[in-house]
PDB file of C-alpha atoms in Angstrom:
ATOM      1  CA  MET A   1     -34.420 -52.943  12.276  1.00 46.00           C
ATOM      2  CA  LYS A   2     -38.369 -51.734  11.132  1.00 49.00           C
ATOM      3  CA  GLN A   3     -39.264 -50.768   7.835  1.00 43.00           C
ATOM      4  CA  LEU A   4     -41.285 -48.163   6.991  1.00 51.00           C
ATOM      5  CA  GLY A   5     -43.582 -47.356   3.711  1.00 52.00           C
ATOM      6  CA  LEU A   6     -40.655 -46.202   1.685  1.00 54.00           C
ATOM      7  CA  PRO A   7     -37.509 -48.109   1.583  1.00 47.00           C
ATOM      8  CA  ILE A   8     -35.919 -46.274   4.609  1.00 64.00           C
ATOM      9  CA  SER A   9     -35.641 -48.488   8.150  1.00 71.00           C
ATOM     10  CA  LEU A  10     -35.103 -47.362  11.919  1.00 79.00           C
ATOM     11  CA  ASN A  11     -32.724 -48.695  13.689  1.00 79.00           C
ATOM     12  CA  SER A  12     -33.982 -50.702  16.784  1.00 77.00           C
ATOM     13  CA  LYS A  13     -31.411 -49.583  18.892  1.00 78.00           C
ATOM     14  CA  LEU A  14     -32.022 -45.650  18.322  1.00 84.00           C
ATOM     15  CA  LEU A  15     -34.246 -44.743  21.470  1.00 84.00           C
ATOM     16  CA  LEU A  16     -35.020 -41.866  23.176  1.00 87.00           C
ATOM     17  CA  SER A  17     -34.033 -43.976  26.390  1.00 82.00           C
ATOM     18  CA  ASN A  18     -30.312 -44.215  25.330  1.00 80.00           C
ATOM     19  CA  PHE A  19     -29.622 -40.746  23.511  1.00 82.00           C
ATOM     20  CA  PHE A  20     -26.863 -39.185  25.248  1.00 72.00           C
ATOM     21  CA  GLY A  21     -29.132 -36.130  26.133  1.00 62.00           C
ATOM     22  CA  ASP A  22     -27.548 -34.919  29.222  1.00 64.00           C
ATOM     23  CA  LYS A  23     -26.589 -31.721  27.895  1.00 69.00           C
ATOM     24  CA  ASN A  24     -29.404 -31.806  25.553  1.00 81.00           C
ATOM     25  CA  GLN A  25     -32.144 -32.435  28.326  1.00 84.00           C
ATOM     26  CA  SER A  26     -34.216 -28.778  26.996  1.00 89.00           C
ATOM     27  CA  LEU A  27     -35.069 -31.005  23.941  1.00 92.00           C
ATOM     28  CA  LEU A  28     -35.558 -33.962  25.506  1.00 90.00           C
ATOM     29  CA  SER A  29     -37.914 -31.940  28.072  1.00 91.00           C
ATOM     30  CA  PHE A  30     -39.316 -30.398  25.237  1.00 94.00           C
ATOM     31  CA  ILE A  31     -40.164 -33.276  23.097  1.00 93.00           C
ATOM     32  CA  GLU A  32     -42.006 -35.530  26.517  1.00 93.00           C
ATOM     33  CA  THR A  33     -44.418 -32.654  25.914  1.00 94.00           C
ATOM     34  CA  LEU A  34     -45.547 -32.569  22.549  1.00 95.00           C
ATOM     35  CA  PHE A  35     -46.355 -36.445  23.104  1.00 93.00           C
ATOM     36  CA  THR A  36     -49.292 -35.062  25.990  1.00 91.00           C
ATOM     37  CA  GLY A  37     -49.999 -32.163  22.935  1.00 86.00           C
ATOM     38  CA  LYS A  38     -52.833 -31.809  20.440  1.00 87.00           C
ATOM     39  CA  ASP A  39     -51.687 -28.987  18.435  1.00 88.00           C
ATOM     40  CA  SER A  40     -49.531 -29.335  15.837  1.00 90.00           C
ATOM     41  CA  SER A  41     -45.956 -28.436  16.411  1.00 93.00           C
ATOM     42  CA  ILE A  42     -42.687 -27.757  14.200  1.00 95.00           C
ATOM     43  CA  VAL A  43     -39.257 -28.575  15.750  1.00 97.00           C
ATOM     44  CA  PHE A  44     -35.814 -27.426  13.984  1.00 97.00           C
ATOM     45  CA  ILE A  45     -32.774 -29.293  15.088  1.00 96.00           C
ATOM     46  CA  SER A  46     -29.545 -28.360  14.004  1.00 95.00           C
ATOM     47  CA  GLY A  47     -26.011 -30.105  14.901  1.00 91.00           C
ATOM     48  CA  ALA A  48     -22.837 -30.873  13.309  1.00 86.00           C
ATOM     49  CA  ASN A  49     -22.455 -34.778  11.349  1.00 83.00           C
ATOM     50  CA  SER A  50     -21.947 -37.575  14.547  1.00 78.00           C
ATOM     51  CA  SER A  51     -23.925 -35.246  16.947  1.00 84.00           C
ATOM     52  CA  GLY A  52     -26.846 -37.385  17.633  1.00 86.00           C
ATOM     53  CA  LYS A  53     -29.738 -35.707  15.137  1.00 92.00           C
ATOM     54  CA  THR A  54     -30.725 -38.999  13.493  1.00 92.00           C
ATOM     55  CA  HIS A  55     -31.098 -40.734  16.765  1.00 91.00           C
ATOM     56  CA  VAL A  56     -33.035 -38.223  18.131  1.00 93.00           C
ATOM     57  CA  LEU A  57     -35.705 -38.223  14.871  1.00 95.00           C
ATOM     58  CA  GLN A  58     -35.771 -42.095  15.104  1.00 94.00           C
ATOM     59  CA  GLY A  59     -36.091 -42.364  18.880  1.00 93.00           C
ATOM     60  CA  CYS A  60     -38.810 -40.206  18.565  1.00 95.00           C
ATOM     61  CA  ALA A  61     -40.576 -42.324  15.686  1.00 95.00           C
ATOM     62  CA  PHE A  62     -40.099 -45.172  18.004  1.00 94.00           C
ATOM     63  CA  LYS A  63     -41.620 -43.670  20.774  1.00 95.00           C
ATOM     64  CA  ALA A  64     -44.675 -42.969  18.570  1.00 95.00           C
ATOM     65  CA  LEU A  65     -45.485 -45.427  16.781  1.00 93.00           C
ATOM     66  CA  ASP A  66     -44.962 -47.365  20.610  1.00 93.00           C
ATOM     67  CA  GLN A  67     -47.786 -45.504  21.197  1.00 94.00           C
ATOM     68  CA  GLY A  68     -49.934 -46.636  18.267  1.00 94.00           C
ATOM     69  CA  LEU A  69     -49.762 -43.279  16.353  1.00 95.00           C
ATOM     70  CA  THR A  70     -48.671 -42.966  13.059  1.00 94.00           C
ATOM     71  CA  ALA A  71     -45.210 -41.770  12.632  1.00 94.00           C
ATOM     72  CA  MET A  72     -43.225 -41.441   9.016  1.00 94.00           C
ATOM     73  CA  TYR A  73     -39.321 -40.976   8.867  1.00 95.00           C
ATOM     74  CA  VAL A  74     -37.990 -39.784   6.305  1.00 94.00           C
ATOM     75  CA  ASP A  75     -33.947 -39.240   5.089  1.00 94.00           C
ATOM     76  CA  VAL A  76     -33.306 -36.590   2.047  1.00 94.00           C
ATOM     77  CA  LYS A  77     -29.901 -38.392   1.706  1.00 92.00           C
ATOM     78  CA  GLN A  78     -31.971 -40.913   0.432  1.00 89.00           C
ATOM     79  CA  GLU A  79     -34.025 -41.049  -2.753  1.00 87.00           C
ATOM     80  CA  LEU A  80     -37.957 -40.489  -2.063  1.00 88.00           C
ATOM     81  CA  PRO A  81     -40.697 -40.450  -4.820  1.00 87.00           C
ATOM     82  CA  ASN A  82     -41.917 -37.319  -6.159  1.00 86.00           C
ATOM     83  CA  ARG A  83     -44.409 -34.950  -4.910  1.00 89.00           C
ATOM     84  CA  PHE A  84     -43.768 -37.225  -1.590  1.00 93.00           C
ATOM     85  CA  LEU A  85     -43.238 -34.540   1.217  1.00 94.00           C
ATOM     86  CA  ASN A  86     -46.258 -32.926   0.709  1.00 93.00           C
ATOM     87  CA  THR A  87     -48.481 -36.169   1.350  1.00 93.00           C
ATOM     88  CA  LEU A  88     -47.524 -36.889   4.782  1.00 94.00           C
ATOM     89  CA  SER A  89     -50.026 -34.201   6.382  1.00 94.00           C
ATOM     90  CA  ASP A  90     -52.144 -36.729   7.390  1.00 93.00           C
ATOM     91  CA  TYR A  91     -49.693 -38.637   9.977  1.00 95.00           C
ATOM     92  CA  ASP A  92     -49.277 -37.433  13.295  1.00 95.00           C
ATOM     93  CA  TRP A  93     -46.016 -37.148  13.073  1.00 96.00           C
ATOM     94  CA  VAL A  94     -43.614 -36.562  10.641  1.00 96.00           C
ATOM     95  CA  PHE A  95     -39.685 -36.733  11.006  1.00 97.00           C
ATOM     96  CA  VAL A  96     -37.605 -35.045   8.027  1.00 97.00           C
ATOM     97  CA  ASP A  97     -33.832 -35.735   8.434  1.00 96.00           C
ATOM     98  CA  ASN A  98     -31.076 -33.562   6.548  1.00 96.00           C
ATOM     99  CA  ILE A  99     -33.439 -31.062   4.847  1.00 97.00           C
ATOM    100  CA  ASP A 100     -29.995 -29.315   3.731  1.00 95.00           C
ATOM    101  CA  GLN A 101     -30.268 -31.732   1.233  1.00 95.00           C
ATOM    102  CA  LEU A 102     -33.084 -30.688  -0.203  1.00 96.00           C
ATOM    103  CA  ASP A 103     -33.494 -30.187  -3.916  1.00 95.00           C
ATOM    104  CA  VAL A 104     -35.586 -27.574  -5.079  1.00 96.00           C
ATOM    105  CA  THR A 105     -38.237 -29.210  -5.475  1.00 96.00           C
ATOM    106  CA  GLN A 106     -38.637 -30.916  -1.825  1.00 96.00           C
ATOM    107  CA  GLN A 107     -37.944 -27.365  -0.463  1.00 97.00           C
ATOM    108  CA  GLN A 108     -41.402 -26.082  -1.905  1.00 97.00           C
ATOM    109  CA  GLU A 109     -43.328 -29.695  -0.833  1.00 96.00           C
ATOM    110  CA  LEU A 110     -41.528 -29.140   2.602  1.00 97.00           C
ATOM    111  CA  PHE A 111     -42.942 -25.524   2.170  1.00 97.00           C
ATOM    112  CA  ASP A 112     -46.730 -27.407   1.309  1.00 96.00           C
ATOM    113  CA  LEU A 113     -46.716 -29.687   4.147  1.00 96.00           C
ATOM    114  CA  TYR A 114     -45.771 -26.745   6.573  1.00 96.00           C
ATOM    115  CA  ASN A 115     -48.969 -24.884   5.670  1.00 95.00           C
ATOM    116  CA  GLN A 116     -51.032 -28.355   5.420  1.00 96.00           C
ATOM    117  CA  ILE A 117     -50.445 -28.790   9.062  1.00 94.00           C
ATOM    118  CA  LYS A 118     -51.133 -25.500  10.511  1.00 89.00           C
ATOM    119  CA  GLY A 119     -54.159 -26.156  12.218  1.00 86.00           C
ATOM    120  CA  THR A 120     -54.166 -29.620  13.016  1.00 92.00           C
ATOM    121  CA  SER A 121     -52.249 -32.513  15.760  1.00 93.00           C
ATOM    122  CA  THR A 122     -49.358 -33.431  13.353  1.00 96.00           C
ATOM    123  CA  LYS A 123     -45.590 -32.857  14.752  1.00 97.00           C
ATOM    124  CA  LEU A 124     -43.312 -32.106  12.565  1.00 97.00           C
ATOM    125  CA  ILE A 125     -39.254 -32.156  13.467  1.00 97.00           C
ATOM    126  CA  VAL A 126     -36.734 -31.713  10.683  1.00 98.00           C
ATOM    127  CA  SER A 127     -33.042 -31.543  11.074  1.00 97.00           C
ATOM    128  CA  ALA A 128     -30.188 -29.902   9.424  1.00 96.00           C
ATOM    129  CA  LEU A 129     -26.577 -29.424   9.976  1.00 94.00           C
ATOM    130  CA  VAL A 130     -26.623 -25.489  10.156  1.00 94.00           C
ATOM    131  CA  MET A 131     -29.095 -23.505  11.652  1.00 95.00           C
ATOM    132  CA  PRO A 132     -32.521 -22.288   9.466  1.00 94.00           C
ATOM    133  CA  GLY A 133     -30.983 -18.954   8.635  1.00 91.00           C
ATOM    134  CA  GLU A 134     -27.586 -20.565   7.758  1.00 94.00           C
ATOM    135  CA  LEU A 135     -29.334 -22.935   5.036  1.00 94.00           C
ATOM    136  CA  GLU A 136     -29.727 -22.089   1.126  1.00 92.00           C
ATOM    137  CA  LEU A 137     -33.305 -23.089   0.780  1.00 94.00           C
ATOM    138  CA  LEU A 138     -36.444 -20.887  -0.503  1.00 94.00           C
ATOM    139  CA  LYS A 139     -37.100 -17.842   1.261  1.00 94.00           C
ATOM    140  CA  ASP A 140     -40.978 -18.512   2.117  1.00 95.00           C
ATOM    141  CA  LEU A 141     -39.551 -21.968   3.601  1.00 96.00           C
ATOM    142  CA  LYS A 142     -36.276 -20.527   5.161  1.00 95.00           C
ATOM    143  CA  THR A 143     -39.132 -17.905   6.734  1.00 95.00           C
ATOM    144  CA  ARG A 144     -41.000 -20.773   8.143  1.00 94.00           C
ATOM    145  CA  LEU A 145     -38.274 -22.456   9.497  1.00 95.00           C
ATOM    146  CA  SER A 146     -37.223 -19.555  11.140  1.00 94.00           C
ATOM    147  CA  LEU A 147     -40.299 -19.869  13.439  1.00 94.00           C
ATOM    148  CA  ALA A 148     -40.243 -23.121  14.636  1.00 95.00           C
ATOM    149  CA  VAL A 149     -39.095 -23.619  18.071  1.00 95.00           C
ATOM    150  CA  ILE A 150     -34.910 -24.542  17.468  1.00 96.00           C
ATOM    151  CA  PHE A 151     -32.434 -26.446  19.713  1.00 95.00           C
ATOM    152  CA  SER A 152     -29.022 -26.867  18.536  1.00 93.00           C
ATOM    153  CA  LEU A 153     -27.329 -30.546  19.629  1.00 90.00           C
ATOM    154  CA  GLU A 154     -24.131 -29.719  21.892  1.00 81.00           C
ATOM    155  CA  GLN A 155     -21.072 -32.088  20.591  1.00 77.00           C
ATOM    156  CA  LEU A 156     -20.401 -35.317  22.652  1.00 77.00           C
ATOM    157  CA  THR A 157     -17.218 -34.990  24.110  1.00 78.00           C
ATOM    158  CA  ASP A 158     -14.218 -37.980  22.982  1.00 79.00           C
ATOM    159  CA  ILE A 159     -14.785 -39.578  26.539  1.00 81.00           C
ATOM    160  CA  GLU A 160     -18.626 -39.551  25.626  1.00 80.00           C
ATOM    161  CA  LYS A 161     -18.124 -40.653  22.306  1.00 82.00           C
ATOM    162  CA  ILE A 162     -16.018 -43.780  23.616  1.00 84.00           C
ATOM    163  CA  GLU A 163     -19.303 -44.084  26.349  1.00 83.00           C
ATOM    164  CA  LEU A 164     -21.329 -44.393  23.282  1.00 80.00           C
ATOM    165  CA  ILE A 165     -19.212 -46.937  20.656  1.00 85.00           C
ATOM    166  CA  LYS A 166     -18.524 -48.873  24.324  1.00 85.00           C
ATOM    167  CA  LEU A 167     -22.647 -49.524  24.198  1.00 80.00           C
ATOM    168  CA  LYS A 168     -23.380 -49.942  20.467  1.00 79.00           C
ATOM    169  CA  MET A 169     -20.322 -52.726  20.863  1.00 84.00           C
ATOM    170  CA  LYS A 170     -22.033 -54.286  23.986  1.00 81.00           C
ATOM    171  CA  ASP A 171     -24.955 -54.584  21.426  1.00 76.00           C
ATOM    172  CA  LYS A 172     -22.673 -56.414  19.470  1.00 79.00           C
ATOM    173  CA  ASN A 173     -21.035 -58.442  21.607  1.00 82.00           C
ATOM    174  CA  LEU A 174     -17.385 -57.509  21.114  1.00 84.00           C
ATOM    175  CA  ASP A 175     -15.045 -56.657  23.711  1.00 82.00           C
ATOM    176  CA  ILE A 176     -12.153 -53.811  22.775  1.00 89.00           C
ATOM    177  CA  ASP A 177      -9.452 -52.584  24.576  1.00 88.00           C
ATOM    178  CA  GLU A 178     -10.543 -49.172  25.671  1.00 87.00           C
ATOM    179  CA  LYS A 179      -7.268 -47.860  24.578  1.00 91.00           C
ATOM    180  CA  VAL A 180      -7.758 -48.847  20.790  1.00 92.00           C
ATOM    181  CA  TYR A 181     -11.092 -46.234  20.710  1.00 90.00           C
ATOM    182  CA  ALA A 182      -8.543 -43.499  22.452  1.00 90.00           C
ATOM    183  CA  TYR A 183      -6.236 -44.227  19.762  1.00 92.00           C
ATOM    184  CA  LEU A 184      -8.318 -44.358  16.812  1.00 93.00           C
ATOM    185  CA  PHE A 185     -10.066 -40.552  18.022  1.00 89.00           C
ATOM    186  CA  LYS A 186      -6.649 -39.323  18.223  1.00 89.00           C
ATOM    187  CA  TYR A 187      -4.865 -40.447  15.371  1.00 91.00           C
ATOM    188  CA  PHE A 188      -7.501 -41.746  13.052  1.00 92.00           C
ATOM    189  CA  SER A 189     -10.679 -39.298  13.290  1.00 89.00           C
ATOM    190  CA  ARG A 190     -12.525 -37.462  15.732  1.00 83.00           C
ATOM    191  CA  ASP A 191     -15.904 -38.293  13.869  1.00 82.00           C
ATOM    192  CA  LEU A 192     -17.995 -40.733  15.562  1.00 81.00           C
ATOM    193  CA  THR A 193     -19.450 -42.085  12.095  1.00 80.00           C
ATOM    194  CA  MET A 194     -15.786 -42.764  10.799  1.00 86.00           C
ATOM    195  CA  VAL A 195     -14.499 -44.205  13.927  1.00 88.00           C
ATOM    196  CA  LEU A 196     -17.793 -46.427  14.157  1.00 86.00           C
ATOM    197  CA  SER A 197     -16.968 -47.305  10.437  1.00 88.00           C
ATOM    198  CA  ALA A 198     -13.842 -48.505  10.960  1.00 91.00           C
ATOM    199  CA  ILE A 199     -14.341 -50.639  14.071  1.00 91.00           C
ATOM    200  CA  ASP A 200     -16.781 -52.065  11.699  1.00 90.00           C
ATOM    201  CA  ARG A 201     -14.387 -52.498   9.196  1.00 92.00           C
ATOM    202  CA  LEU A 202     -11.763 -54.421  12.011  1.00 93.00           C
ATOM    203  CA  ASP A 203     -14.042 -56.529  13.383  1.00 91.00           C
ATOM    204  CA  GLN A 204     -14.393 -57.921   9.749  1.00 92.00           C
ATOM    205  CA  GLU A 205     -10.390 -57.885   9.665  1.00 92.00           C
ATOM    206  CA  SER A 206     -10.221 -59.676  13.074  1.00 92.00           C
ATOM    207  CA  LEU A 207     -12.285 -62.432  12.604  1.00 91.00           C
ATOM    208  CA  ARG A 208     -11.323 -63.138   8.708  1.00 91.00           C
ATOM    209  CA  GLN A 209      -7.029 -63.288  10.309  1.00 91.00           C
ATOM    210  CA  LYS A 210      -8.539 -64.736  13.700  1.00 90.00           C
ATOM    211  CA  ASN A 211      -6.654 -61.519  15.117  1.00 89.00           C
ATOM    212  CA  ILE A 212      -7.974 -59.589  18.413  1.00 91.00           C
ATOM    213  CA  ILE A 213      -8.579 -55.626  18.146  1.00 93.00           C
ATOM    214  CA  SER A 214      -5.347 -54.395  19.563  1.00 93.00           C
ATOM    215  CA  ILE A 215      -3.829 -50.847  18.610  1.00 94.00           C
ATOM    216  CA  PRO A 216      -1.234 -52.280  16.142  1.00 94.00           C
ATOM    217  CA  PHE A 217      -3.771 -54.198  14.745  1.00 93.00           C
ATOM    218  CA  SER A 218      -5.491 -51.190  14.402  1.00 94.00           C
ATOM    219  CA  LYS A 219      -2.523 -49.300  12.766  1.00 93.00           C
ATOM    220  CA  LYS A 220      -1.836 -51.912  10.281  1.00 93.00           C
ATOM    221  CA  ILE A 221      -5.290 -52.294   8.909  1.00 93.00           C
ATOM    222  CA  LEU A 222      -6.067 -48.917   8.858  1.00 94.00           C
ATOM    223  CA  ASP A 223      -2.915 -47.793   7.405  1.00 91.00           C
ATOM    224  CA  ILE A 224      -2.892 -45.112  10.034  1.00 89.00           C
TER     225      ILE A 224
END
């Protein structure tokens, strides 16, 4: 984990190089052009839960930091200081995750930030579950965001999700039968975040009970 100036950390595993981007190549290609551009740019990324929004934003933050640029990643789901978002215009890159969670004051701050970076070289990337037109935001902010370069992330298939989980388990040195993943997606949840959380629980219980993670074990522990 890489700590930022706030109580928000970047997950060192979330890199652009390991983002499952076959269906989202246009977004990744556009991001590459931003790193060579000198003008400000506003990018809006929409996508359902577990579609990879946080992965992309944090991956961009790492790439910026690795190039010696200043970057700030903010997750609106976490508590933020008052009058914070509109103080970030001096950063080279600003990432604001989950803007559908902004309160009214924060919406005004983001609107101010948007206006502050016009004519600068700051890149602002924001994310939300839905497209700008579907957000319940201040009218002026909603209008500004509708002018951004907009991308919508494609949902991963179950097979792609399983491949992603296998990579994450490899990082943890966990060897789990692939049939367990397929079982969890079919009978527990198709939400990637929920399945990953369930696997963490299974891992803890398997260590405690000194048992392997199997389908019967998963069924028992998760009460499926």
